Coordinates of C-alpha atoms and ligand atoms in Angstrom, one line a residue:
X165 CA 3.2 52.9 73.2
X166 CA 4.2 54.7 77.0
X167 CA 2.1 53.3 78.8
X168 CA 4.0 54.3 82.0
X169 CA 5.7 57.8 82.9
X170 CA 8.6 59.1 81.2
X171 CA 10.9 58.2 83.9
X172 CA 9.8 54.7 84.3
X173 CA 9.9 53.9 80.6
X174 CA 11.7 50.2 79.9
X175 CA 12.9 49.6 76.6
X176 CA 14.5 46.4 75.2
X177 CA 17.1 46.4 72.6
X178 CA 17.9 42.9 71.1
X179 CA 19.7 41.8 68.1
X180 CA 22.5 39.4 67.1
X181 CA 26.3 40.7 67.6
X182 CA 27.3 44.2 65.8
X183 CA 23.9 45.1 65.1
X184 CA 24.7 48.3 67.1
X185 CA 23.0 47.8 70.4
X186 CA 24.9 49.3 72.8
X187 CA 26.0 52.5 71.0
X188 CA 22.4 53.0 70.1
X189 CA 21.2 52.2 73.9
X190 CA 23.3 54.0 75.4
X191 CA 22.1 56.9 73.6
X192 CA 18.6 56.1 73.9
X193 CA 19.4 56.1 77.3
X194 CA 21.2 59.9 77.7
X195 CA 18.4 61.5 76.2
X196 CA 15.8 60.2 77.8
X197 CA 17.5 60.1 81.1
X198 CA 17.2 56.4 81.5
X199 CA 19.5 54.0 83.2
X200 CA 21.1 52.1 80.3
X201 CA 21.9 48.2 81.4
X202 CA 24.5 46.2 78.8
X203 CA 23.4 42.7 80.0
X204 CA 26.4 41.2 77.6
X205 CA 28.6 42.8 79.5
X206 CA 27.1 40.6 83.1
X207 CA 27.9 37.6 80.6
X208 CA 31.0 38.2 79.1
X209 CA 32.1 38.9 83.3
X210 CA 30.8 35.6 84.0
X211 CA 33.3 34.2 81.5
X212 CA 36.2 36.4 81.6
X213 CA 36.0 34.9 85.4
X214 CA 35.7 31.6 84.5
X215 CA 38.8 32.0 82.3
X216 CA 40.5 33.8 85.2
X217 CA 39.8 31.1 87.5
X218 CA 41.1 28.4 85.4
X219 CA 37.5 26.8 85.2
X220 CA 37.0 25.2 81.9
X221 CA 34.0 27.0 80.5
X222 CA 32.1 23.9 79.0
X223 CA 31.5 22.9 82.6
X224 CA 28.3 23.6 83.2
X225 CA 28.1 22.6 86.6
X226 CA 31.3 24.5 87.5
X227 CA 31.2 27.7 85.8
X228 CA 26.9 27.7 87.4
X229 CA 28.4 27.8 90.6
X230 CA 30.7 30.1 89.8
X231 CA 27.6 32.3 88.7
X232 CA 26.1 32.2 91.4
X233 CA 29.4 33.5 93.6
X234 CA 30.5 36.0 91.3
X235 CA 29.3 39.5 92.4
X236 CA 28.9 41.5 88.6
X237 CA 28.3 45.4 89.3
X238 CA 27.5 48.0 86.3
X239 CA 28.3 51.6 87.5
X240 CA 25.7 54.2 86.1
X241 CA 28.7 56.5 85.2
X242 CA 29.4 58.4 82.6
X243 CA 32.2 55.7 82.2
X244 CA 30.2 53.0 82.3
X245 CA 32.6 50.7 84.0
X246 CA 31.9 46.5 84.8
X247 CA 32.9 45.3 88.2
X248 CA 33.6 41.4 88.6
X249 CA 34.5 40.8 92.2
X250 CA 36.0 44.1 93.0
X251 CA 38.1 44.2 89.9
X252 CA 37.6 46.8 86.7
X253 CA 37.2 44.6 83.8
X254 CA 35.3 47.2 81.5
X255 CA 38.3 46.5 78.6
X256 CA 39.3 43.0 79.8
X257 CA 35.4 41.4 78.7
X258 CA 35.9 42.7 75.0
X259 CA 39.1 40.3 74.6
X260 CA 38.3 38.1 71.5
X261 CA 39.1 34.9 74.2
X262 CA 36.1 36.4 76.0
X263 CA 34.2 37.0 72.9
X264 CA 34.9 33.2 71.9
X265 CA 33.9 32.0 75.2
X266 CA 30.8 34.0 76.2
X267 CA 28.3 31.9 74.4
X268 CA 29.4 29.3 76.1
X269 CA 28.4 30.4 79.6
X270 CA 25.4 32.0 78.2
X271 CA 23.6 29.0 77.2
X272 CA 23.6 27.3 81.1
X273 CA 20.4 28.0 83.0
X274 CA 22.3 28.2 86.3
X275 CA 24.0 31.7 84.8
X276 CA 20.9 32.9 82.8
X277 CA 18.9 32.9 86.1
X278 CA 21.5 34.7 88.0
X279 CA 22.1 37.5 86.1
X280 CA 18.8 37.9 85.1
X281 CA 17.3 38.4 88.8
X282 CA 20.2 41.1 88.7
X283 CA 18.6 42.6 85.5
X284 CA 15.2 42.8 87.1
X285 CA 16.5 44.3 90.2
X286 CA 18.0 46.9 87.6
X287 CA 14.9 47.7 86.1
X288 CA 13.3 48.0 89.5
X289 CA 15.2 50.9 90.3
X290 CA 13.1 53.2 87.3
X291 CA 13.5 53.8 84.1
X292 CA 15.4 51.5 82.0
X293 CA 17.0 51.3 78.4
X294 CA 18.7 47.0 78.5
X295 CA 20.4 45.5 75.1
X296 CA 20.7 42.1 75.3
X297 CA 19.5 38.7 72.9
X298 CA 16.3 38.2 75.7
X299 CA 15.5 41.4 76.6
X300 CA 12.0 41.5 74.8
X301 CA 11.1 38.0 75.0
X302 CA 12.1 37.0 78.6
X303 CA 13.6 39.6 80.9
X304 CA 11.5 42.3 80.7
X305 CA 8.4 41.0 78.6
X306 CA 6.4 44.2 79.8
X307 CA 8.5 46.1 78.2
X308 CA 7.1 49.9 76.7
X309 CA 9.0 49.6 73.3
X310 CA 10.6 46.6 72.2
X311 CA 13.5 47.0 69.4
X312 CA 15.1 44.0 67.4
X313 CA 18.0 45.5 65.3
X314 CA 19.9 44.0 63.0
X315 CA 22.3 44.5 60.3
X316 CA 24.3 42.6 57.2
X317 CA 26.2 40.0 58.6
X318 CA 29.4 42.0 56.5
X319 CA 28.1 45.8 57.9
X320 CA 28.0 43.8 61.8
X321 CA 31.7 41.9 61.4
X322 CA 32.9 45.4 59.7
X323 CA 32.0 47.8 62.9
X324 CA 33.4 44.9 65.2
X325 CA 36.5 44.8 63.7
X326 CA 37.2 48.5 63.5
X327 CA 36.0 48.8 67.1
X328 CA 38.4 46.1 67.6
X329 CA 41.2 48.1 66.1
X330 CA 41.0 51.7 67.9
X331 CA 41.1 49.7 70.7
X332 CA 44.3 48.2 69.6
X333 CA 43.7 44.6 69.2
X334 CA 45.0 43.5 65.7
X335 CA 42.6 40.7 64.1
X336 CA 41.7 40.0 60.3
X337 CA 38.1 41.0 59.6
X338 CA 37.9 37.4 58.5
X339 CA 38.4 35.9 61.8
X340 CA 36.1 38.4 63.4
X341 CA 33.4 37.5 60.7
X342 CA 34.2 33.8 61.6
X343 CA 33.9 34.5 65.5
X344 CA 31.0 36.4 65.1
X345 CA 28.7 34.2 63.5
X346 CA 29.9 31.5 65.8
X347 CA 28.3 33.2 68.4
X348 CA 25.2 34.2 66.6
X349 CA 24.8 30.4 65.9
X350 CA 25.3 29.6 69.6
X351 CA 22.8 32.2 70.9
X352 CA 20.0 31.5 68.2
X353 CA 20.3 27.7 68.5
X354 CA 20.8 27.3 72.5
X355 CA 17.1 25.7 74.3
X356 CA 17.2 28.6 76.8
X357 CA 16.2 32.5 75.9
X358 CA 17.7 31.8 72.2
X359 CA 18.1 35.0 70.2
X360 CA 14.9 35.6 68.8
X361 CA 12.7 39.2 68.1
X362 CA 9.6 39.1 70.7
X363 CA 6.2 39.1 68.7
X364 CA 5.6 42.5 69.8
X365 CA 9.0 43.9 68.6
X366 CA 9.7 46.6 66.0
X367 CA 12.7 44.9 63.5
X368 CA 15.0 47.9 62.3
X369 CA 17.8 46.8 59.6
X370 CA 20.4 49.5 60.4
X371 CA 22.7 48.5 57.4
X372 CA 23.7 51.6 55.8
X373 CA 21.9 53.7 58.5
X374 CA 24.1 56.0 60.8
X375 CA 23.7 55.8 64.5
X376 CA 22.3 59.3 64.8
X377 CA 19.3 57.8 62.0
X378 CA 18.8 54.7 64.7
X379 CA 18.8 56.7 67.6
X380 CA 16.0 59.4 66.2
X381 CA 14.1 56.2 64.7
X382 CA 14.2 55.0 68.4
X383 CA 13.5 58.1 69.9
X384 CA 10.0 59.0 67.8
X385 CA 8.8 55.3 68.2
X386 CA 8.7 56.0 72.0
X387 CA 7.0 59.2 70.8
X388 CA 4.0 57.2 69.2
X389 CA 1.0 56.5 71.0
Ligands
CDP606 O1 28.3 43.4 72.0 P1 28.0 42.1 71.3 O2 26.8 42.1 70.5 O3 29.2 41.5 70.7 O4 27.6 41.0 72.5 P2 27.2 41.3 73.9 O5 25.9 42.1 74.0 O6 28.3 41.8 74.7 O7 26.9 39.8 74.4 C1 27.9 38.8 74.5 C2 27.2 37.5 74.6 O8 26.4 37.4 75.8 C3 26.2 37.1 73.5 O9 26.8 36.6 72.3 C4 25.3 36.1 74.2 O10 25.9 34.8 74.1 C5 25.3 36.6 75.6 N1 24.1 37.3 76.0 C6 22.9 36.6 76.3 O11 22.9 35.4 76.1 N2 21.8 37.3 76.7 C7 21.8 38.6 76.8 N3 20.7 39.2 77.3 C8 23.0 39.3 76.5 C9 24.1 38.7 76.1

């Protein structure tokens, strides 16, 4: 691949939910001194808002507008911290109502084209590593090195839930499971930018692999010429 310089390098990260993405990305990202964009997290703002506002989130026309208001701001610190209007809501978007709701929102056009003018504007600004379910196929087609991971649909509800845990939240694995391939459902199945591996994207099964594996796996594709 690297076709541009080492700076300017994009790389997509897609996969279904669990597969890993954002650790892995945000690695990526560190070590090769990339901006790291977690397009989820623009979603998931879109409907913790929604939520917030009392808007009911299968109102398409509603929560569009909403979109379209709604000013979504990743910092590029060390923290990593999601703005939605002015407020922190880095931990508030992982709730499990979010997590139920975000698909959702997703699947209207109106909020699709919103945030993804904002993810361009991202990549504009250099080098990029994004996660998402569209990076490959519709965000950033161009892309240097295009990544579809995945994982066992027991290995993705498993890290979810213990992430889940340390941060306090008590679910059953089985409802996580549940919730998980709800939304896996909703993002494949939805007409626009469904979750789906770009024709040009490398498929890496992480089950069983440790992050450090993914993340030198990564690393020496964007090595290869
Ligand atoms: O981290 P996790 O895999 O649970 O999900 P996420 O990356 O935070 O994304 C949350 C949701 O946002 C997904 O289930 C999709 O519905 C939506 N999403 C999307 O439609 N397109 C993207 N590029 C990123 C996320």
């Amino acid at each position: 691949m690297t076709r541009r310089k080492p700076d300017e390098l994009q790389i997509a990260i897609d996969g279904p939910a669990g597969a890993g993405k954002s650790t892995v990305a945000k690695l990526v990202a560190e070590r090769l001194n990339l901006f790291y964009v977690d397009t989820g997290a623009m979603y998931r703002a879109i409907a913790y808002k929604a939520l917030r506002s009392g808007i009911p989130v299968h109102d398409e026309t509603l929560v569009s507008e909403l979109a379209q208001t709604t000013q979504v701001v990743l910092d590029h610190s060390n923290e990593r911290l999601v703005w939605c209007d002015g407020e922190n809501v880095t931990q508030a978007i992982r709730s499990p109502e979010v997590s139920r709701a975000v698909s959702s929102v997703a699947a209207y056009i109106g909020v699709r084209q919103r945030l993804v003018e904002l993810q361009r504007l991202e990549a504009a600004r250099g080098g990029v590593v994004m996660d998402g379910r569209d990076i490959g196929t519709y965000v950033l087609p161009e892309a240097d090195l295009k990544i579809f991971l995945t994982a066992s649909a027991q290995e993705r509800a498993k890290r979810r839930w213990l992430e889940l845990r340390k941060d306090g939240k008590s679910v059953s694995l089985e409802e996580v499971a549940q919730d998980m391939l709800r939304r896996d459902r909703q993002d494949t199945e939805r007409e626009v930018s469904p979750l789906e591996p770009a024709r040009d994207a490398i498929m890496l099964d992480t089950t069983g692999l440790s992050v450090e594996d993914i993340v030198a796996e990564i690393l020496s594709l964007t090595q290869e010429g």
